[in-house]
Amino acid sequence: IVKENSSSMKEFILLSLSDNEGVQKIYFVVFLLFYMLTVAGNLIVLTVTSSRHLNSPMYFFLCHLSFIDICYSSVTAPQMISGFLVENNTISFAGCIGQLFGVHFFGCTEIFILTAMAYDRYVAICRPLHYPALMSRRLCGRMVGVSWAGGFLHSTLQTLPIALLPFCGPNKVAHYFCDVHPLLHLACADTRAEGLAAVANSGVISLSCFLILVTSYVVILVSLRGQTLAGWHKALSTCGSHITVVFLFFGPTTFVYIRPSSDLSEDRRVAVFYTLITPMLNPLIYTLRNGEVKGAVRKLCRRKV
């Protein structure tokens, strides 16, 4: 498929976040720093949570989340950062389709992992006595496996129709990475059906999982009625970091994918949050609000020193 279409369109030009050369140089420094912090922070969390001392389901899910965040930001950030230094930030047709697949594969897998983490928090708070039996290692492994498989299926269904479209006209993608809506605008065909399918695919997954997450936290808050202040504090400290990540990630993704996109420049600015900002903040959010992770990080730092 890629080989057939590449005969008419060999490469695309990705647009930058700004046309001003001075601003682009500032963006280069800022986003390079963001990307380095993203990789370093998630590598630390990945190392810490994979240790045998932190073996609860929450850390098992957090380990996978950190790995996904490294991969997710690496799909888009290097291309965007290098584009600040060149006049035309080009990407091959095959590279563009591969980037599209990677963005939706890791993004959708992260959505499912966050949903699994919400279920873990629900069981830990609402059914603490049954927690070891309900959240067995086998169930956690299956939930992670289903998350990866669901991400792969979603990405395949999202990428294949785009790869089959003819591209014969303009090759400037109105985004800093290859995504569905910007590519649909460049296709030499009627893409209304593909556009609706993309909204139904990505939009419904984002919105439905977000509603499931909000519902789970409403149930948790209702179950805390009559609890002592210490019980409320423990429950909220357990869920606080996850709620923060959920709103930072799902807010922008739902905004971009739940509607047919008309303002691509607006989508481009919003996409920075879920492709780079949230993966960078995840390690800080989970580390700062979790005493066990902070203790493990301090032990790791002392060992390295």
PDB file of C-alpha atoms in Angstrom:
ATOM      1  CA  ILE A   1       0.000   0.000   0.000  1.00  0.00           C
ATOM      2  CA  VAL A   2       2.705   2.434   1.023  1.00  0.00           C
ATOM      3  CA  LYS A   3       4.797   1.610  -2.033  1.00  0.00           C
ATOM      4  CA  GLU A   4       1.865   2.130  -4.396  1.00  0.00           C
ATOM      5  CA  ASN A   5       0.890   5.541  -3.010  1.00  0.00           C
ATOM      6  CA  SER A   6       4.466   6.765  -2.699  1.00  0.00           C
ATOM      7  CA  SER A   7       4.741   6.898  -6.493  1.00  0.00           C
ATOM      8  CA  SER A   8       2.392   9.919  -6.529  1.00  0.00           C
ATOM      9  CA  MET A   9       3.489  11.474  -3.227  1.00  0.00           C
ATOM     10  CA  LYS A  10       7.035  10.689  -2.131  1.00  0.00           C
ATOM     11  CA  GLU A  11       7.207  13.029   0.868  1.00  0.00           C
ATOM     12  CA  PHE A  12       5.277  15.520   2.961  1.00  0.00           C
ATOM     13  CA  ILE A  13       6.323  18.835   4.509  1.00  0.00           C
ATOM     14  CA  LEU A  14       5.391  19.224   8.172  1.00  0.00           C
ATOM     15  CA  LEU A  15       4.572  22.731   9.375  1.00  0.00           C
ATOM     16  CA  SER A  16       6.148  24.235  12.472  1.00  0.00           C
ATOM     17  CA  LEU A  17       4.380  25.700  15.489  1.00  0.00           C
ATOM     18  CA  SER A  18       5.542  29.162  14.373  1.00  0.00           C
ATOM     19  CA  ASP A  19       6.715  30.875  11.191  1.00  0.00           C
ATOM     20  CA  ASN A  20       8.952  33.302  13.083  1.00  0.00           C
ATOM     21  CA  GLU A  21      12.612  32.190  12.961  1.00  0.00           C
ATOM     22  CA  GLY A  22      13.432  33.769  16.317  1.00  0.00           C
ATOM     23  CA  VAL A  23      10.502  32.025  17.988  1.00  0.00           C
ATOM     24  CA  GLN A  24      11.489  28.744  16.334  1.00  0.00           C
ATOM     25  CA  LYS A  25      14.938  28.898  17.946  1.00  0.00           C
ATOM     26  CA  ILE A  26      13.334  29.475  21.333  1.00  0.00           C
ATOM     27  CA  TYR A  27      10.951  26.581  20.689  1.00  0.00           C
ATOM     28  CA  PHE A  28      13.921  24.391  19.754  1.00  0.00           C
ATOM     29  CA  VAL A  29      15.582  24.944  23.139  1.00  0.00           C
ATOM     30  CA  VAL A  30      12.339  24.668  25.127  1.00  0.00           C
ATOM     31  CA  PHE A  31      11.004  21.518  23.469  1.00  0.00           C
ATOM     32  CA  LEU A  32      14.410  19.846  23.410  1.00  0.00           C
ATOM     33  CA  LEU A  33      14.531  20.385  27.181  1.00  0.00           C
ATOM     34  CA  PHE A  34      10.970  19.071  27.529  1.00  0.00           C
ATOM     35  CA  TYR A  35      11.817  15.939  25.539  1.00  0.00           C
ATOM     36  CA  MET A  36      14.989  15.269  27.535  1.00  0.00           C
ATOM     37  CA  LEU A  37      13.025  15.644  30.787  1.00  0.00           C
ATOM     38  CA  THR A  38      10.330  13.321  29.428  1.00  0.00           C
ATOM     39  CA  VAL A  39      12.773  10.546  28.573  1.00  0.00           C
ATOM     40  CA  ALA A  40      14.889  10.951  31.733  1.00  0.00           C
ATOM     41  CA  GLY A  41      11.895  11.187  34.086  1.00  0.00           C
ATOM     42  CA  ASN A  42      10.081   8.206  32.636  1.00  0.00           C
ATOM     43  CA  LEU A  43      13.275   6.138  32.568  1.00  0.00           C
ATOM     44  CA  ILE A  44      13.731   6.810  36.296  1.00  0.00           C
ATOM     45  CA  VAL A  45      10.120   5.831  37.054  1.00  0.00           C
ATOM     46  CA  LEU A  46      10.461   2.787  34.781  1.00  0.00           C
ATOM     47  CA  THR A  47      13.596   1.694  36.632  1.00  0.00           C
ATOM     48  CA  VAL A  48      12.090   2.300  40.073  1.00  0.00           C
ATOM     49  CA  THR A  49       8.692   0.693  39.482  1.00  0.00           C
ATOM     50  CA  SER A  50      10.206  -2.409  37.898  1.00  0.00           C
ATOM     51  CA  SER A  51      12.121  -3.196  41.111  1.00  0.00           C
ATOM     52  CA  ARG A  52      10.980  -6.119  43.259  1.00  0.00           C
ATOM     53  CA  HIS A  53      10.289  -3.808  46.224  1.00  0.00           C
ATOM     54  CA  LEU A  54       7.355  -2.126  44.467  1.00  0.00           C
ATOM     55  CA  ASN A  55       5.300  -5.097  43.323  1.00  0.00           C
ATOM     56  CA  SER A  56       1.695  -3.923  43.716  1.00  0.00           C
ATOM     57  CA  PRO A  57      -0.593  -3.702  40.643  1.00  0.00           C
ATOM     58  CA  MET A  58      -0.449   0.125  40.684  1.00  0.00           C
ATOM     59  CA  TYR A  59       3.312   0.090  40.073  1.00  0.00           C
ATOM     60  CA  PHE A  60       2.927  -2.628  37.448  1.00  0.00           C
ATOM     61  CA  PHE A  61       0.589  -0.343  35.496  1.00  0.00           C
ATOM     62  CA  LEU A  62       2.783   2.699  36.166  1.00  0.00           C
ATOM     63  CA  CYS A  63       5.787   0.864  34.737  1.00  0.00           C
ATOM     64  CA  HIS A  64       3.908   0.256  31.468  1.00  0.00           C
ATOM     65  CA  LEU A  65       2.640   3.848  31.442  1.00  0.00           C
ATOM     66  CA  SER A  66       6.193   5.223  31.670  1.00  0.00           C
ATOM     67  CA  PHE A  67       7.364   2.978  28.831  1.00  0.00           C
ATOM     68  CA  ILE A  68       4.419   4.110  26.683  1.00  0.00           C
ATOM     69  CA  ASP A  69       5.137   7.780  27.445  1.00  0.00           C
ATOM     70  CA  ILE A  70       8.740   7.422  26.260  1.00  0.00           C
ATOM     71  CA  CYS A  71       7.613   5.790  23.019  1.00  0.00           C
ATOM     72  CA  TYR A  72       4.668   8.150  22.525  1.00  0.00           C
ATOM     73  CA  SER A  73       6.704  11.346  22.799  1.00  0.00           C
ATOM     74  CA  SER A  74       9.540   9.832  20.728  1.00  0.00           C
ATOM     75  CA  VAL A  75       7.184   9.299  17.781  1.00  0.00           C
ATOM     76  CA  THR A  76       6.570  13.043  17.348  1.00  0.00           C
ATOM     77  CA  ALA A  77       9.045  15.139  19.387  1.00  0.00           C
ATOM     78  CA  PRO A  78      12.353  14.453  17.540  1.00  0.00           C
ATOM     79  CA  GLN A  79      10.787  15.286  14.167  1.00  0.00           C
ATOM     80  CA  MET A  80       9.204  18.446  15.572  1.00  0.00           C
ATOM     81  CA  ILE A  81      12.400  19.597  17.328  1.00  0.00           C
ATOM     82  CA  SER A  82      14.610  19.049  14.275  1.00  0.00           C
ATOM     83  CA  GLY A  83      12.056  20.933  12.183  1.00  0.00           C
ATOM     84  CA  PHE A  84      12.765  24.143  14.096  1.00  0.00           C
ATOM     85  CA  LEU A  85      16.258  24.231  12.564  1.00  0.00           C
ATOM     86  CA  VAL A  86      15.422  23.594   8.897  1.00  0.00           C
ATOM     87  CA  GLU A  87      13.419  25.506   6.326  1.00  0.00           C
ATOM     88  CA  ASN A  88      11.363  22.512   5.164  1.00  0.00           C
ATOM     89  CA  ASN A  89      10.729  19.759   7.694  1.00  0.00           C
ATOM     90  CA  THR A  90      10.138  16.846   5.314  1.00  0.00           C
ATOM     91  CA  ILE A  91       9.025  13.292   6.054  1.00  0.00           C
ATOM     92  CA  SER A  92       8.692  10.423   3.585  1.00  0.00           C
ATOM     93  CA  PHE A  93       5.289   8.941   2.781  1.00  0.00           C
ATOM     94  CA  ALA A  94       6.200   5.691   4.539  1.00  0.00           C
ATOM     95  CA  GLY A  95       7.574   7.636   7.511  1.00  0.00           C
ATOM     96  CA  CYS A  96       4.384   9.683   7.670  1.00  0.00           C
ATOM     97  CA  ILE A  97       2.160   6.596   7.712  1.00  0.00           C
ATOM     98  CA  GLY A  98       4.449   5.000  10.297  1.00  0.00           C
ATOM     99  CA  GLN A  99       4.233   8.114  12.478  1.00  0.00           C
ATOM    100  CA  LEU A 100       0.449   8.127  12.177  1.00  0.00           C
ATOM    101  CA  PHE A 101       0.353   4.485  13.269  1.00  0.00           C
ATOM    102  CA  GLY A 102       2.715   5.094  16.200  1.00  0.00           C
ATOM    103  CA  VAL A 103       0.818   8.135  17.509  1.00  0.00           C
ATOM    104  CA  HIS A 104      -2.486   6.274  17.615  1.00  0.00           C
ATOM    105  CA  PHE A 105      -0.976   2.983  18.801  1.00  0.00           C
ATOM    106  CA  PHE A 106       0.765   4.426  21.853  1.00  0.00           C
ATOM    107  CA  GLY A 107      -1.913   7.056  22.475  1.00  0.00           C
ATOM    108  CA  CYS A 108      -4.775   4.552  22.502  1.00  0.00           C
ATOM    109  CA  THR A 109      -2.771   2.079  24.601  1.00  0.00           C
ATOM    110  CA  GLU A 110      -2.160   4.849  27.152  1.00  0.00           C
ATOM    111  CA  ILE A 111      -5.911   5.532  27.296  1.00  0.00           C
ATOM    112  CA  PHE A 112      -6.617   1.881  28.081  1.00  0.00           C
ATOM    113  CA  ILE A 113      -3.794   1.690  30.656  1.00  0.00           C
ATOM    114  CA  LEU A 114      -5.163   4.767  32.443  1.00  0.00           C
ATOM    115  CA  THR A 115      -8.608   3.133  32.465  1.00  0.00           C
ATOM    116  CA  ALA A 116      -7.117  -0.044  33.971  1.00  0.00           C
ATOM    117  CA  MET A 117      -5.375   2.063  36.619  1.00  0.00           C
ATOM    118  CA  ALA A 118      -8.716   3.677  37.510  1.00  0.00           C
ATOM    119  CA  TYR A 119     -10.242   0.222  38.062  1.00  0.00           C
ATOM    120  CA  ASP A 120      -7.273  -0.664  40.256  1.00  0.00           C
ATOM    121  CA  ARG A 121      -7.864   2.455  42.397  1.00  0.00           C
ATOM    122  CA  TYR A 122     -11.596   1.671  42.605  1.00  0.00           C
ATOM    123  CA  VAL A 123     -10.940  -1.840  43.933  1.00  0.00           C
ATOM    124  CA  ALA A 124      -8.233  -0.608  46.333  1.00  0.00           C
ATOM    125  CA  ILE A 125     -10.539   1.988  47.925  1.00  0.00           C
ATOM    126  CA  CYS A 126     -14.032   0.475  47.640  1.00  0.00           C
ATOM    127  CA  ARG A 127     -13.174  -3.207  48.187  1.00  0.00           C
ATOM    128  CA  PRO A 128      -9.886  -3.219  50.099  1.00  0.00           C
ATOM    129  CA  LEU A 129     -10.415  -6.629  51.742  1.00  0.00           C
ATOM    130  CA  HIS A 130     -10.875  -8.314  48.349  1.00  0.00           C
ATOM    131  CA  TYR A 131      -8.101  -6.332  46.638  1.00  0.00           C
ATOM    132  CA  PRO A 132      -5.429  -9.105  46.587  1.00  0.00           C
ATOM    133  CA  ALA A 133      -7.889 -11.611  45.122  1.00  0.00           C
ATOM    134  CA  LEU A 134      -9.516  -9.247  42.599  1.00  0.00           C
ATOM    135  CA  MET A 135      -6.292  -7.655  41.368  1.00  0.00           C
ATOM    136  CA  SER A 136      -4.240 -10.791  40.860  1.00  0.00           C
ATOM    137  CA  ARG A 137      -1.043 -10.763  38.827  1.00  0.00           C
ATOM    138  CA  ARG A 138      -2.764 -12.787  36.101  1.00  0.00           C
ATOM    139  CA  LEU A 139      -5.644 -10.272  35.798  1.00  0.00           C
ATOM    140  CA  CYS A 140      -3.225  -7.326  35.693  1.00  0.00           C
ATOM    141  CA  GLY A 141      -1.250  -9.042  32.940  1.00  0.00           C
ATOM    142  CA  ARG A 142      -4.426  -9.637  30.947  1.00  0.00           C
ATOM    143  CA  MET A 143      -5.541  -6.035  31.361  1.00  0.00           C
ATOM    144  CA  VAL A 144      -2.204  -4.772  30.079  1.00  0.00           C
ATOM    145  CA  GLY A 145      -2.261  -7.285  27.220  1.00  0.00           C
ATOM    146  CA  VAL A 146      -5.765  -6.198  26.213  1.00  0.00           C
ATOM    147  CA  SER A 147      -4.628  -2.550  26.367  1.00  0.00           C
ATOM    148  CA  TRP A 148      -1.751  -3.178  23.953  1.00  0.00           C
ATOM    149  CA  ALA A 149      -3.953  -5.295  21.649  1.00  0.00           C
ATOM    150  CA  GLY A 150      -6.705  -2.659  21.695  1.00  0.00           C
ATOM    151  CA  GLY A 151      -4.194   0.056  20.845  1.00  0.00           C
ATOM    152  CA  PHE A 152      -2.869  -1.998  17.921  1.00  0.00           C
ATOM    153  CA  LEU A 153      -6.373  -2.683  16.579  1.00  0.00           C
ATOM    154  CA  HIS A 154      -7.405   0.966  16.878  1.00  0.00           C
ATOM    155  CA  SER A 155      -4.241   2.191  15.180  1.00  0.00           C
ATOM    156  CA  THR A 156      -4.614  -0.305  12.326  1.00  0.00           C
ATOM    157  CA  LEU A 157      -8.223   0.747  11.704  1.00  0.00           C
ATOM    158  CA  GLN A 158      -7.160   4.392  11.827  1.00  0.00           C
ATOM    159  CA  THR A 159      -4.077   4.105   9.607  1.00  0.00           C
ATOM    160  CA  LEU A 160      -5.161   1.690   6.870  1.00  0.00           C
ATOM    161  CA  PRO A 161      -7.891   3.899   5.305  1.00  0.00           C
ATOM    162  CA  ILE A 162      -5.454   6.849   5.206  1.00  0.00           C
ATOM    163  CA  ALA A 163      -2.727   4.764   3.565  1.00  0.00           C
ATOM    164  CA  LEU A 164      -5.175   3.717   0.838  1.00  0.00           C
ATOM    165  CA  LEU A 165      -6.114   7.279  -0.099  1.00  0.00           C
ATOM    166  CA  PRO A 166      -4.587   8.905  -3.204  1.00  0.00           C
ATOM    167  CA  PHE A 167      -2.286  11.868  -2.510  1.00  0.00           C
ATOM    168  CA  CYS A 168      -1.497  13.851  -5.649  1.00  0.00           C
ATOM    169  CA  GLY A 169      -1.865  17.538  -4.767  1.00  0.00           C
ATOM    170  CA  PRO A 170      -0.372  19.780  -2.060  1.00  0.00           C
ATOM    171  CA  ASN A 171       2.038  18.060   0.303  1.00  0.00           C
ATOM    172  CA  LYS A 172       2.130  20.519   3.238  1.00  0.00           C
ATOM    173  CA  VAL A 173       0.710  18.852   6.330  1.00  0.00           C
ATOM    174  CA  ALA A 174      -0.863  21.519   8.565  1.00  0.00           C
ATOM    175  CA  HIS A 175       0.581  19.907  11.672  1.00  0.00           C
ATOM    176  CA  TYR A 176       3.956  19.125  13.260  1.00  0.00           C
ATOM    177  CA  PHE A 177       3.270  15.384  12.889  1.00  0.00           C
ATOM    178  CA  CYS A 178       1.199  13.214  10.555  1.00  0.00           C
ATOM    179  CA  ASP A 179      -2.310  12.866  11.919  1.00  0.00           C
ATOM    180  CA  VAL A 180      -5.671  11.873  10.480  1.00  0.00           C
ATOM    181  CA  HIS A 181      -7.375  15.232   9.948  1.00  0.00           C
ATOM    182  CA  PRO A 182      -4.400  17.052   8.337  1.00  0.00           C
ATOM    183  CA  LEU A 183      -3.824  14.139   5.940  1.00  0.00           C
ATOM    184  CA  LEU A 184      -7.508  13.946   5.002  1.00  0.00           C
ATOM    185  CA  HIS A 185      -7.283  17.591   3.902  1.00  0.00           C
ATOM    186  CA  LEU A 186      -4.530  16.653   1.420  1.00  0.00           C
ATOM    187  CA  ALA A 187      -6.139  13.585  -0.152  1.00  0.00           C
ATOM    188  CA  CYS A 188      -7.285  13.767  -3.781  1.00  0.00           C
ATOM    189  CA  ALA A 189     -10.630  12.137  -3.006  1.00  0.00           C
ATOM    190  CA  ASP A 190     -13.861  12.590  -1.096  1.00  0.00           C
ATOM    191  CA  THR A 191     -12.826  11.887   2.498  1.00  0.00           C
ATOM    192  CA  ARG A 192     -16.079  12.556   4.363  1.00  0.00           C
ATOM    193  CA  ALA A 193     -16.561   8.867   5.158  1.00  0.00           C
ATOM    194  CA  GLU A 194     -12.968   8.523   6.424  1.00  0.00           C
ATOM    195  CA  GLY A 195     -13.385  11.690   8.499  1.00  0.00           C
ATOM    196  CA  LEU A 196     -16.534  10.394  10.175  1.00  0.00           C
ATOM    197  CA  ALA A 197     -14.873   7.029  10.767  1.00  0.00           C
ATOM    198  CA  ALA A 198     -11.894   8.770  12.406  1.00  0.00           C
ATOM    199  CA  VAL A 199     -14.190  10.730  14.729  1.00  0.00           C
ATOM    200  CA  ALA A 200     -16.151   7.581  15.541  1.00  0.00           C
ATOM    201  CA  ASN A 201     -12.934   5.652  16.206  1.00  0.00           C
ATOM    202  CA  SER A 202     -10.692   8.041  18.139  1.00  0.00           C
ATOM    203  CA  GLY A 203     -13.415  10.314  19.470  1.00  0.00           C
ATOM    204  CA  VAL A 204     -15.634   7.588  20.847  1.00  0.00           C
ATOM    205  CA  ILE A 205     -12.718   5.785  22.496  1.00  0.00           C
ATOM    206  CA  SER A 206     -11.466   8.995  24.138  1.00  0.00           C
ATOM    207  CA  LEU A 207     -14.887  10.158  25.302  1.00  0.00           C
ATOM    208  CA  SER A 208     -16.174   6.761  26.470  1.00  0.00           C
ATOM    209  CA  CYS A 209     -13.020   5.978  28.454  1.00  0.00           C
ATOM    210  CA  PHE A 210     -13.074   9.465  29.947  1.00  0.00           C
ATOM    211  CA  LEU A 211     -16.698   8.977  31.044  1.00  0.00           C
ATOM    212  CA  ILE A 212     -15.815   5.593  32.536  1.00  0.00           C
ATOM    213  CA  LEU A 213     -12.963   7.198  34.472  1.00  0.00           C
ATOM    214  CA  VAL A 214     -15.144  10.054  35.756  1.00  0.00           C
ATOM    215  CA  THR A 215     -17.864   7.570  36.767  1.00  0.00           C
ATOM    216  CA  SER A 216     -15.360   5.430  38.661  1.00  0.00           C
ATOM    217  CA  TYR A 217     -14.206   8.428  40.686  1.00  0.00           C
ATOM    218  CA  VAL A 218     -17.779   9.506  41.406  1.00  0.00           C
ATOM    219  CA  VAL A 219     -18.437   5.999  42.746  1.00  0.00           C
ATOM    220  CA  ILE A 220     -15.267   6.233  44.857  1.00  0.00           C
ATOM    221  CA  LEU A 221     -16.333   9.593  46.328  1.00  0.00           C
ATOM    222  CA  VAL A 222     -19.841   8.296  47.081  1.00  0.00           C
ATOM    223  CA  SER A 223     -18.393   5.239  48.804  1.00  0.00           C
ATOM    224  CA  LEU A 224     -16.361   7.496  51.109  1.00  0.00           C
ATOM    225  CA  ARG A 225     -19.465   8.976  52.761  1.00  0.00           C
ATOM    226  CA  GLY A 226     -19.224   8.461  56.494  1.00  0.00           C
ATOM    227  CA  GLN A 227     -15.474   7.916  56.379  1.00  0.00           C
ATOM    228  CA  THR A 228     -13.153   9.728  58.769  1.00  0.00           C
ATOM    229  CA  LEU A 229     -11.038  12.663  57.644  1.00  0.00           C
ATOM    230  CA  ALA A 230      -8.005  10.357  57.618  1.00  0.00           C
ATOM    231  CA  GLY A 231      -9.849   7.972  55.290  1.00  0.00           C
ATOM    232  CA  TRP A 232     -10.737  10.800  52.921  1.00  0.00           C
ATOM    233  CA  HIS A 233      -7.149  12.044  52.922  1.00  0.00           C
ATOM    234  CA  LYS A 234      -5.755   8.577  52.173  1.00  0.00           C
ATOM    235  CA  ALA A 235      -8.228   7.942  49.351  1.00  0.00           C
ATOM    236  CA  LEU A 236      -7.733  11.335  47.722  1.00  0.00           C
ATOM    237  CA  SER A 237      -3.948  11.133  47.984  1.00  0.00           C
ATOM    238  CA  THR A 238      -4.130   7.722  46.303  1.00  0.00           C
ATOM    239  CA  CYS A 239      -6.340   8.963  43.463  1.00  0.00           C
ATOM    240  CA  GLY A 240      -5.139  12.569  43.181  1.00  0.00           C
ATOM    241  CA  SER A 241      -2.194  11.919  40.893  1.00  0.00           C
ATOM    242  CA  HIS A 242      -4.224   9.683  38.592  1.00  0.00           C
ATOM    243  CA  ILE A 243      -7.072  12.210  38.331  1.00  0.00           C
ATOM    244  CA  THR A 244      -4.554  14.939  37.409  1.00  0.00           C
ATOM    245  CA  VAL A 245      -3.033  12.809  34.630  1.00  0.00           C
ATOM    246  CA  VAL A 246      -6.465  11.834  33.314  1.00  0.00           C
ATOM    247  CA  PHE A 247      -7.633  15.440  32.896  1.00  0.00           C
ATOM    248  CA  LEU A 248      -4.313  16.580  31.391  1.00  0.00           C
ATOM    249  CA  PHE A 249      -4.395  13.779  28.808  1.00  0.00           C
ATOM    250  CA  PHE A 250      -8.088  13.294  28.039  1.00  0.00           C
ATOM    251  CA  GLY A 251      -9.023  16.988  27.869  1.00  0.00           C
ATOM    252  CA  PRO A 252      -6.892  17.816  24.793  1.00  0.00           C
ATOM    253  CA  THR A 253      -7.380  14.440  23.054  1.00  0.00           C
ATOM    254  CA  THR A 254     -11.164  14.597  23.384  1.00  0.00           C
ATOM    255  CA  PHE A 255     -11.132  18.191  22.092  1.00  0.00           C
ATOM    256  CA  VAL A 256      -9.127  17.226  18.989  1.00  0.00           C
ATOM    257  CA  TYR A 257     -10.747  13.911  18.040  1.00  0.00           C
ATOM    258  CA  ILE A 258     -14.391  14.200  19.086  1.00  0.00           C
ATOM    259  CA  ARG A 259     -15.270  16.624  16.285  1.00  0.00           C
ATOM    260  CA  PRO A 260     -14.527  17.013  12.572  1.00  0.00           C
ATOM    261  CA  SER A 261     -11.521  19.322  12.591  1.00  0.00           C
ATOM    262  CA  SER A 262     -11.812  22.681  10.840  1.00  0.00           C
ATOM    263  CA  ASP A 263      -9.104  24.751  12.581  1.00  0.00           C
ATOM    264  CA  LEU A 264      -5.929  22.680  12.141  1.00  0.00           C
ATOM    265  CA  SER A 265      -3.684  25.401  13.606  1.00  0.00           C
ATOM    266  CA  GLU A 266      -5.677  25.198  16.843  1.00  0.00           C
ATOM    267  CA  ASP A 267      -5.381  21.398  16.858  1.00  0.00           C
ATOM    268  CA  ARG A 268      -1.630  21.767  16.386  1.00  0.00           C
ATOM    269  CA  ARG A 269      -1.259  23.854  19.534  1.00  0.00           C
ATOM    270  CA  VAL A 270      -3.553  21.627  21.602  1.00  0.00           C
ATOM    271  CA  ALA A 271      -1.722  18.477  20.482  1.00  0.00           C
ATOM    272  CA  VAL A 272       1.456  19.662  22.223  1.00  0.00           C
ATOM    273  CA  PHE A 273      -0.233  18.921  25.556  1.00  0.00           C
ATOM    274  CA  TYR A 274      -0.996  15.238  24.977  1.00  0.00           C
ATOM    275  CA  THR A 275       2.068  14.385  22.872  1.00  0.00           C
ATOM    276  CA  LEU A 276       4.767  16.065  24.985  1.00  0.00           C
ATOM    277  CA  ILE A 277       3.582  18.008  28.043  1.00  0.00           C
ATOM    278  CA  THR A 278       1.591  15.201  29.686  1.00  0.00           C
ATOM    279  CA  PRO A 279       4.280  12.498  29.131  1.00  0.00           C
ATOM    280  CA  MET A 280       6.790  14.938  30.689  1.00  0.00           C
ATOM    281  CA  LEU A 281       4.572  15.704  33.706  1.00  0.00           C
ATOM    282  CA  ASN A 282       3.514  12.100  34.425  1.00  0.00           C
ATOM    283  CA  PRO A 283       6.739  11.142  36.269  1.00  0.00           C
ATOM    284  CA  LEU A 284       6.638  14.364  38.321  1.00  0.00           C
ATOM    285  CA  ILE A 285       2.965  13.938  39.221  1.00  0.00           C
ATOM    286  CA  TYR A 286       3.292  10.308  40.311  1.00  0.00           C
ATOM    287  CA  THR A 287       6.620  10.835  42.070  1.00  0.00           C
ATOM    288  CA  LEU A 288       5.657  13.964  44.003  1.00  0.00           C
ATOM    289  CA  ARG A 289       2.377  12.478  45.246  1.00  0.00           C
ATOM    290  CA  ASN A 290       3.631   8.989  46.113  1.00  0.00           C
ATOM    291  CA  GLY A 291       5.824   8.408  49.155  1.00  0.00           C
ATOM    292  CA  GLU A 292       6.928   4.909  48.117  1.00  0.00           C
ATOM    293  CA  VAL A 293       8.060   6.078  44.675  1.00  0.00           C
ATOM    294  CA  LYS A 294       9.876   9.086  46.179  1.00  0.00           C
ATOM    295  CA  GLY A 295      11.645   6.788  48.639  1.00  0.00           C
ATOM    296  CA  ALA A 296      12.642   4.379  45.865  1.00  0.00           C
ATOM    297  CA  VAL A 297      13.942   7.282  43.732  1.00  0.00           C
ATOM    298  CA  ARG A 298      16.055   8.560  46.638  1.00  0.00           C
ATOM    299  CA  LYS A 299      17.502   5.055  47.164  1.00  0.00           C
ATOM    300  CA  LEU A 300      18.285   4.816  43.454  1.00  0.00           C
ATOM    301  CA  CYS A 301      20.024   8.222  43.477  1.00  0.00           C
ATOM    302  CA  ARG A 302      22.083   7.339  46.546  1.00  0.00           C
ATOM    303  CA  ARG A 303      23.081   4.042  44.968  1.00  0.00           C
ATOM    304  CA  LYS A 304      24.206   5.802  41.776  1.00  0.00           C
ATOM    305  CA  VAL A 305      26.152   8.422  43.758  1.00  0.00           C
TER     306      VAL A 305
END
